[in-house]
mmCIF file of C-alpha atoms in Angstrom:
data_model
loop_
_atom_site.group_PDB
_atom_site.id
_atom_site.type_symbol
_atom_site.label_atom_id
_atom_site.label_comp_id
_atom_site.label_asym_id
_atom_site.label_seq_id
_atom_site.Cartn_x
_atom_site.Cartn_y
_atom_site.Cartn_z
ATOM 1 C CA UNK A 1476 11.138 -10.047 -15.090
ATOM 2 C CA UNK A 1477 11.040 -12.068 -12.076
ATOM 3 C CA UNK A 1478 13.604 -13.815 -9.476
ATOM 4 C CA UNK A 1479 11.240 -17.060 -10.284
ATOM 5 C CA UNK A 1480 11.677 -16.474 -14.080
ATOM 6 C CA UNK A 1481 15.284 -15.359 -13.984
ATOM 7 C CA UNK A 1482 16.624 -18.492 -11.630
ATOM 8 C CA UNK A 1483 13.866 -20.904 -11.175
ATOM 9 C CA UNK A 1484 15.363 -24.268 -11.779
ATOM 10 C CA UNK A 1485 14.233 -27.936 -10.482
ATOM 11 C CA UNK A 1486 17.582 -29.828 -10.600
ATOM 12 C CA UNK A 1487 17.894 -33.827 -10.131
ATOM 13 C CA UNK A 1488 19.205 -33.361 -6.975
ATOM 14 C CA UNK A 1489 16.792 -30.922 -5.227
ATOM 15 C CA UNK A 1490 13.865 -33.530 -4.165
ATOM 16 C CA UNK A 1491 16.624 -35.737 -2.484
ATOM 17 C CA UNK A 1492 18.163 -31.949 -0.794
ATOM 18 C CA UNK A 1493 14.396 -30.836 0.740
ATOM 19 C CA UNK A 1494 13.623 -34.900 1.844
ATOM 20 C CA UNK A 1495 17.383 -34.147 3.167
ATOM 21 C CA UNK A 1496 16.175 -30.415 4.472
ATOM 22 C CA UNK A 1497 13.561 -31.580 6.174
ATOM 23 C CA UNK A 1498 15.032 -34.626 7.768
ATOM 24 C CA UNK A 1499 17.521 -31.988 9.558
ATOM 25 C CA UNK A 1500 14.713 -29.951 10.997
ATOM 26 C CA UNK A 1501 13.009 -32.887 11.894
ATOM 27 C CA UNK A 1502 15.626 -33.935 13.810
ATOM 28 C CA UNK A 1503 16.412 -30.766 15.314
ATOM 29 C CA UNK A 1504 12.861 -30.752 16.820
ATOM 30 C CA UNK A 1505 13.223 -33.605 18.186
ATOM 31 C CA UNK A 1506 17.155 -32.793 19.945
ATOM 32 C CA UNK A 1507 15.930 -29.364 20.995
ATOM 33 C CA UNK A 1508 12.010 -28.919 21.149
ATOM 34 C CA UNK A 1509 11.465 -25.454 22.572
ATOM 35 C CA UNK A 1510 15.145 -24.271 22.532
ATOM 36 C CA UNK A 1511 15.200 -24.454 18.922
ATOM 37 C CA UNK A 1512 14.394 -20.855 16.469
ATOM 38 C CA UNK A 1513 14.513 -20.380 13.209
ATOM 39 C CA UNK A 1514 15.799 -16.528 12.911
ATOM 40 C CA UNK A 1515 15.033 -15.286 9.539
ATOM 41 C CA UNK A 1516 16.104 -12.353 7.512
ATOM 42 C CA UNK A 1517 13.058 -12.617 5.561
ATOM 43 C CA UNK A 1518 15.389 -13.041 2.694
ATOM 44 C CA UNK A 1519 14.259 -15.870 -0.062
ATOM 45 C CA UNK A 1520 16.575 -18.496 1.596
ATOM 46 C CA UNK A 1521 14.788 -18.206 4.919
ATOM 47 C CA UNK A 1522 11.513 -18.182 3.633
ATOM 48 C CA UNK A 1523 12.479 -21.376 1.598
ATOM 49 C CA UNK A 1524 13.446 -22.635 5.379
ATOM 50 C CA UNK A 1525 10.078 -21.655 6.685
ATOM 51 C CA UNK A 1526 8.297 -23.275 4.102
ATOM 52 C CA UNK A 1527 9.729 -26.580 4.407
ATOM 53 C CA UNK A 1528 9.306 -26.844 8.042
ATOM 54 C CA UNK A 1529 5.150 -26.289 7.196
ATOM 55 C CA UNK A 1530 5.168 -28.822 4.402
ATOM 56 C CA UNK A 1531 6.907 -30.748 6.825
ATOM 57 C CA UNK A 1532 4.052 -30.393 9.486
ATOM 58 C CA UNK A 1533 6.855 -29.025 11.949
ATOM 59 C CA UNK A 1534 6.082 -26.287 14.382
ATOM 60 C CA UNK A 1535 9.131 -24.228 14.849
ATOM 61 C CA UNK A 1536 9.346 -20.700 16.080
ATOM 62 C CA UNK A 1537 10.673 -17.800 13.773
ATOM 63 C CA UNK A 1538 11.740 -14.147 15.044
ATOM 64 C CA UNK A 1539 13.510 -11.769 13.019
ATOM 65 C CA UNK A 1540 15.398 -8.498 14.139
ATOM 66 C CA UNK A 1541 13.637 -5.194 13.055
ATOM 67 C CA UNK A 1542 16.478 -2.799 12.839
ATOM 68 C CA UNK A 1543 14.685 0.002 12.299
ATOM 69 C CA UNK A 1544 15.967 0.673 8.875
ATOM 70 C CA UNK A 1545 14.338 -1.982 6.600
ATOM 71 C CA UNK A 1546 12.359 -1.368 3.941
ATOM 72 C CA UNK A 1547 8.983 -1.668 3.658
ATOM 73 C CA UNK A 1548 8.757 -4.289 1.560
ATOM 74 C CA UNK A 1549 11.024 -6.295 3.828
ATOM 75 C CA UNK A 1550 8.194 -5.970 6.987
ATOM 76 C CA UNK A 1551 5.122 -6.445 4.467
ATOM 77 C CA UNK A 1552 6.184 -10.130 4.923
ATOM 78 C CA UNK A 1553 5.294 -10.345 8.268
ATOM 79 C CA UNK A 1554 1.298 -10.029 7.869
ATOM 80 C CA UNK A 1555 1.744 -12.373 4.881
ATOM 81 C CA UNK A 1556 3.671 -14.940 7.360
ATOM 82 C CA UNK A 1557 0.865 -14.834 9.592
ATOM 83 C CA UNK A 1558 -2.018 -15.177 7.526
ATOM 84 C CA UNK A 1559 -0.414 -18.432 5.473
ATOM 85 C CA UNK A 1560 1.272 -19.993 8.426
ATOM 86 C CA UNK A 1561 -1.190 -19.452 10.949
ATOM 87 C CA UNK A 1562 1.261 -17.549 13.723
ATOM 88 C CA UNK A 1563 3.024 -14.746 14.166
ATOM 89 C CA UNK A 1564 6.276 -14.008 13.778
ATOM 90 C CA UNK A 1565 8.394 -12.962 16.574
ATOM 91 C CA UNK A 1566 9.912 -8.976 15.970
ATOM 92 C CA UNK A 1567 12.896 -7.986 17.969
ATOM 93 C CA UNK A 1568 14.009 -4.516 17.964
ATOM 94 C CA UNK A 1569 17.157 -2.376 19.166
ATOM 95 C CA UNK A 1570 16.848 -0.764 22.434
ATOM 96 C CA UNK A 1571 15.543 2.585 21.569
ATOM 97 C CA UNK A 1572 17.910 4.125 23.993
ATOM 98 C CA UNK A 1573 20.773 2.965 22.739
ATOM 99 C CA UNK A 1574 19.611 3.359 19.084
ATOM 100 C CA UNK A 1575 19.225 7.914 19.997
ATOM 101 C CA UNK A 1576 22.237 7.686 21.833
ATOM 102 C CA UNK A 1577 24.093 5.896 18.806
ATOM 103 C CA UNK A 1578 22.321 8.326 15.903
ATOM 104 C CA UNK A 1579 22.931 11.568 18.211
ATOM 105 C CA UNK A 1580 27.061 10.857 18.283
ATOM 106 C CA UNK A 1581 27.553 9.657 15.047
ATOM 107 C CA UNK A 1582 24.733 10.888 12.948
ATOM 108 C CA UNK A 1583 22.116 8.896 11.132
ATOM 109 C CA UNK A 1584 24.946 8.047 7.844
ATOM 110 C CA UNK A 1585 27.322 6.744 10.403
ATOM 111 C CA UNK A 1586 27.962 3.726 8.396
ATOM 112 C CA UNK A 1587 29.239 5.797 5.686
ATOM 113 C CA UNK A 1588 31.696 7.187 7.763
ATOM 114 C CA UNK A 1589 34.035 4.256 8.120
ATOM 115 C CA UNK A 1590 33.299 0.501 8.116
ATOM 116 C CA UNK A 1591 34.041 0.705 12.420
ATOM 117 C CA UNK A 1592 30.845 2.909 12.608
ATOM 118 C CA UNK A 1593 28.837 1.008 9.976
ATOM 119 C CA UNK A 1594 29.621 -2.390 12.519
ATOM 120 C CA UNK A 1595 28.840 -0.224 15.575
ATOM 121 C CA UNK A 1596 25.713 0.241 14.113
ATOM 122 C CA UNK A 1597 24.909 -3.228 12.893
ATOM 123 C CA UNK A 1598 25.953 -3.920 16.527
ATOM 124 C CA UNK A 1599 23.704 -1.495 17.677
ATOM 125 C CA UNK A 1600 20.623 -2.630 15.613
ATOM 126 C CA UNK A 1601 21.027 -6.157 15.174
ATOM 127 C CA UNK A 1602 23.695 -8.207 17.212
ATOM 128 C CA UNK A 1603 22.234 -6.967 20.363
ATOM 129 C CA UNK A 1604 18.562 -7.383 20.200
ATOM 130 C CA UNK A 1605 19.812 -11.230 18.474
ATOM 131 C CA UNK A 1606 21.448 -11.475 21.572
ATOM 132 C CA UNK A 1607 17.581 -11.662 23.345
ATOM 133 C CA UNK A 1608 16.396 -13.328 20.546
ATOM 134 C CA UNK A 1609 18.546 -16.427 20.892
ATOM 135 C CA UNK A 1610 18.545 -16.197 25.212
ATOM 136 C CA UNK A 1611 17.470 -19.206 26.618
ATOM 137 C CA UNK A 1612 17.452 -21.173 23.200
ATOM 138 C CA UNK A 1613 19.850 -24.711 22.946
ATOM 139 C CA UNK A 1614 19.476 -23.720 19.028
ATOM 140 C CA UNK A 1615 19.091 -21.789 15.801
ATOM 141 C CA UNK A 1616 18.029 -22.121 12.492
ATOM 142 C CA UNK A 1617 19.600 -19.957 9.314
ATOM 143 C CA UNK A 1618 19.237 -20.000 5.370
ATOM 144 C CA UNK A 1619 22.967 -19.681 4.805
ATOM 145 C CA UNK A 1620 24.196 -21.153 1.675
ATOM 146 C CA UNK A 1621 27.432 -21.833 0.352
ATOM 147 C CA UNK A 1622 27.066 -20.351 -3.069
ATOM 148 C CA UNK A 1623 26.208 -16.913 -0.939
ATOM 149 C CA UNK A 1624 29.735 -15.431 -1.192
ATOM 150 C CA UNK A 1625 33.163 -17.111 -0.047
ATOM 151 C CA UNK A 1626 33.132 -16.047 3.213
ATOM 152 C CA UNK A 1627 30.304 -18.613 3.223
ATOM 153 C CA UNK A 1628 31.673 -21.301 1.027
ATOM 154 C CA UNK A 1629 32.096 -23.594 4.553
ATOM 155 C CA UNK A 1630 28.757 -22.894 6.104
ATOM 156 C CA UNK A 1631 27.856 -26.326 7.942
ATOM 157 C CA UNK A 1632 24.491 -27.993 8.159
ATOM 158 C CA UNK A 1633 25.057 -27.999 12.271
ATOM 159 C CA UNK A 1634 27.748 -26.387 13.463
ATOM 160 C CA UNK A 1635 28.956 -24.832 17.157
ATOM 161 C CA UNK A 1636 28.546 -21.230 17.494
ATOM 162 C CA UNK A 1637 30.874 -20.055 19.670
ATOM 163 C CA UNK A 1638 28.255 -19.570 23.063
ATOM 164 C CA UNK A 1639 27.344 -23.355 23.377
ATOM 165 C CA UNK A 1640 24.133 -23.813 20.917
ATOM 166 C CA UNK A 1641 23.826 -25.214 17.581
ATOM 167 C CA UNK A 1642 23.696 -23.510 14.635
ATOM 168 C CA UNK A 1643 21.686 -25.267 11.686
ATOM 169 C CA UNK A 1644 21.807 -24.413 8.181
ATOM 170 C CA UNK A 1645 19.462 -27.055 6.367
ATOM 171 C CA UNK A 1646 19.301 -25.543 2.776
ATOM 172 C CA UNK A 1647 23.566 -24.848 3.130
ATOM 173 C CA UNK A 1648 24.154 -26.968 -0.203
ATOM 174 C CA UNK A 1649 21.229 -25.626 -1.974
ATOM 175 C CA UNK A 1650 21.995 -23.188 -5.553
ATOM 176 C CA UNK A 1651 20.251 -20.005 -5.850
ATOM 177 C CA UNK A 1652 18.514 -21.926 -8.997
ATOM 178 C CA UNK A 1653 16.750 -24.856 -6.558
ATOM 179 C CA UNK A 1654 16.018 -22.413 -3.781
ATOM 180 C CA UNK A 1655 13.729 -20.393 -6.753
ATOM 181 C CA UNK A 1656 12.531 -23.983 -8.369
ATOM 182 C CA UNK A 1657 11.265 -24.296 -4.745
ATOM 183 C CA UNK A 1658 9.542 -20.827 -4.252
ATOM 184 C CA UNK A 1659 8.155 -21.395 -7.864
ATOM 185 C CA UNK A 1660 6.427 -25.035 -7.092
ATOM 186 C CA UNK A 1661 5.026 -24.050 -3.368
ATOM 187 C CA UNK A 1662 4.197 -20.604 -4.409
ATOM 188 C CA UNK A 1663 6.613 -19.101 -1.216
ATOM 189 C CA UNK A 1664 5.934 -15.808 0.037
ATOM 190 C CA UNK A 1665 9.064 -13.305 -1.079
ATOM 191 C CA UNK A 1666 10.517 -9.904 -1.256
ATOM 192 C CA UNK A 1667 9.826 -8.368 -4.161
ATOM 193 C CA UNK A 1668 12.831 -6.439 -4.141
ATOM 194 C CA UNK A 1669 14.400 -9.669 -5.291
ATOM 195 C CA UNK A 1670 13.132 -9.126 -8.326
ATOM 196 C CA UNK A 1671 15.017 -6.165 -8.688
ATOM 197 C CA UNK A 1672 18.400 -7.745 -8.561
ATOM 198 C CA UNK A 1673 18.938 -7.953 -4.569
ATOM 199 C CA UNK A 1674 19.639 -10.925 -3.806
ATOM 200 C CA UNK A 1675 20.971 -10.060 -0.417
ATOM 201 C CA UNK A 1676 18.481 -7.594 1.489
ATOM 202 C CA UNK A 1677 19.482 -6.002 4.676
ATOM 203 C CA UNK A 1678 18.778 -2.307 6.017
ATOM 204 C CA UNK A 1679 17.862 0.069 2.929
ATOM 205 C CA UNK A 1680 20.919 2.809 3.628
ATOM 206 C CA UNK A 1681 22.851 -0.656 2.683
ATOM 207 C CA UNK A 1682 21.778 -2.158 -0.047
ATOM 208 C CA UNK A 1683 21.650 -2.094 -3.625
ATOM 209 C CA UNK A 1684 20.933 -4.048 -6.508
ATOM 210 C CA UNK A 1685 23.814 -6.198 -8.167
ATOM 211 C CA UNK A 1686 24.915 -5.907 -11.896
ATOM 212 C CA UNK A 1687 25.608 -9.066 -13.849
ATOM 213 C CA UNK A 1688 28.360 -11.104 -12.763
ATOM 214 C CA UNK A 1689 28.965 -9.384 -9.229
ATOM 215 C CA UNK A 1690 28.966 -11.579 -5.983
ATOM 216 C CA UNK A 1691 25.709 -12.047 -4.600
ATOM 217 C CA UNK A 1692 26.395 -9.678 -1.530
ATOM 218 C CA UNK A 1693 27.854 -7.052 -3.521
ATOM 219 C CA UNK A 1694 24.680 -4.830 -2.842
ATOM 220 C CA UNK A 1695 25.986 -4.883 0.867
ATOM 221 C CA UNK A 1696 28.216 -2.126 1.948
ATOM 222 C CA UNK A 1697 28.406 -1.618 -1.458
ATOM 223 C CA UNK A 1698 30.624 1.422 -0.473
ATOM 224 C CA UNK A 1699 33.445 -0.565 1.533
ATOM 225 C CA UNK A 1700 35.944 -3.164 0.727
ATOM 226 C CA UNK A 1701 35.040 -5.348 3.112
ATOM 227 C CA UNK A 1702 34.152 -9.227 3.524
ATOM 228 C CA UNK A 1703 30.333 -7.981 3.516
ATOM 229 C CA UNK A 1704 29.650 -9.379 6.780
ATOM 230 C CA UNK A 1705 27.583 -7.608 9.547
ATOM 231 C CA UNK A 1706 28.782 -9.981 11.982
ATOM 232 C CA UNK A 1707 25.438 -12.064 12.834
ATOM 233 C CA UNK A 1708 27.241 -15.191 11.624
ATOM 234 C CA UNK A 1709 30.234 -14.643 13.809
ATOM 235 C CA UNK A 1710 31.260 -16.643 16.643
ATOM 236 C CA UNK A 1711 32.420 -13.379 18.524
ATOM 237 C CA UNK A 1712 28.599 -11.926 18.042
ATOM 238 C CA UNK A 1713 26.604 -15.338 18.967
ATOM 239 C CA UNK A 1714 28.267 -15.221 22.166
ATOM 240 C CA UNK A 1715 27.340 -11.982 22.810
#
């Protein structure tokens, strides 16, 4: 069965939370013009983002970080992007070097090893290449929610973080239900490992599909007892 079949859900609420969606990204064009990025996972929640900045008529960049490790369903989205919102979507990779230096002294299952290595890695393959994605931009965009886990149960619509930008969330109060409802009535592009119970897709060494009743990043480091964090949403790696 599918996510959209499974969650889908218009609420009374959700046409006043996209006008209210929208107005935020309307009026972060307007504070930060070029310096503004929406940096997508390619999860649902972003691609609920990206959609309502086109039904919004707002141009705003997108990049996402190509660790190397994703799965291939993950980067299908990218040609799919292109074709339905007319650009392409900016692809930032780990520095190769760094990336054969990292595998050759801990291995290629380093973040098996210990939740240290499984960071150094994350660091390796996505806080530094977000680094040069978010150089030289006065903002970003995200599609963290509250509901996501409790690590995220304060997410702010703008908030500092930590290296002097601002860091929007415009769908932060949305449930997993509306942000479904709203891939069900514009027909938004989405991973179709969703449908197989991931709600949270990151590298494919990392994640799994949930069981009923676990926390939505429980697929994450599924292996560690940890806050399931890779530390993109940090103030310690923004600054970086």
């Amino acid at each position: 069965m599918s996510a959209i079949a499974l969650y889908a859900r218009w609420s009374a609420a959700l046409d006043d939370k996209v006008r209210m969606a929208q107005q935020r990204l309307r009026a972060a064009v307007v504070q930060h013009g070029d310096g503004l990025v929406q940096s997508s996972s390619l999860g649902v929640e972003d691609m609920v983002v990206t959609e309502l900045a086109h039904q919004a008529g707002l141009h705003i960049a997108v990049a996402t970080l190509d660790t190397g490790k994703l799965h291939p369903q993950t980067l299908a989205l990218l040609p799919r992007m292109a074709t339905r919102y007319g650009r392409e979507v900016a692809v930032f990779r780990p520095a190769e070097e760094q990336v054969i230096q990292f595998v050759r002294r801990e291995g290629e299952d380093a973040m098996f090893k210990s939740i240290e290595l499984r960071k150094a890695c994350c660091g390796v393959r996505k806080l530094e290449p977000l680094s040069r994605m978010l150089a030289g931009r006065s903002a970003w965009i995200t599609g963290l929610r509250r509901e996501q886990s409790g690590a995220r149960a304060e997410v702010a619509f703008d908030e500092d973080d930590g290296a002097g930008r601002r860091k929007l969330s415009p769908i932060a109060d949305w449930t997993w239900a509306e942000v479904w409802a709203y891939v069900q009535k514009f027909e938004v592009p989405y991973n179709p490992l969703h449908d197989d119970f991931m709600p949270s897709i990151g590298c494919a060494p990392c994640t799994r599909a949930i069981a009923v009743g676990e926390d939505f990043r429980a697929g994450r480091w599924w292996w560690e007892d940890s806050a399931k964090e890779c530390g993109l949403h940090s103030h310690e790696s923004s600054s970086r």
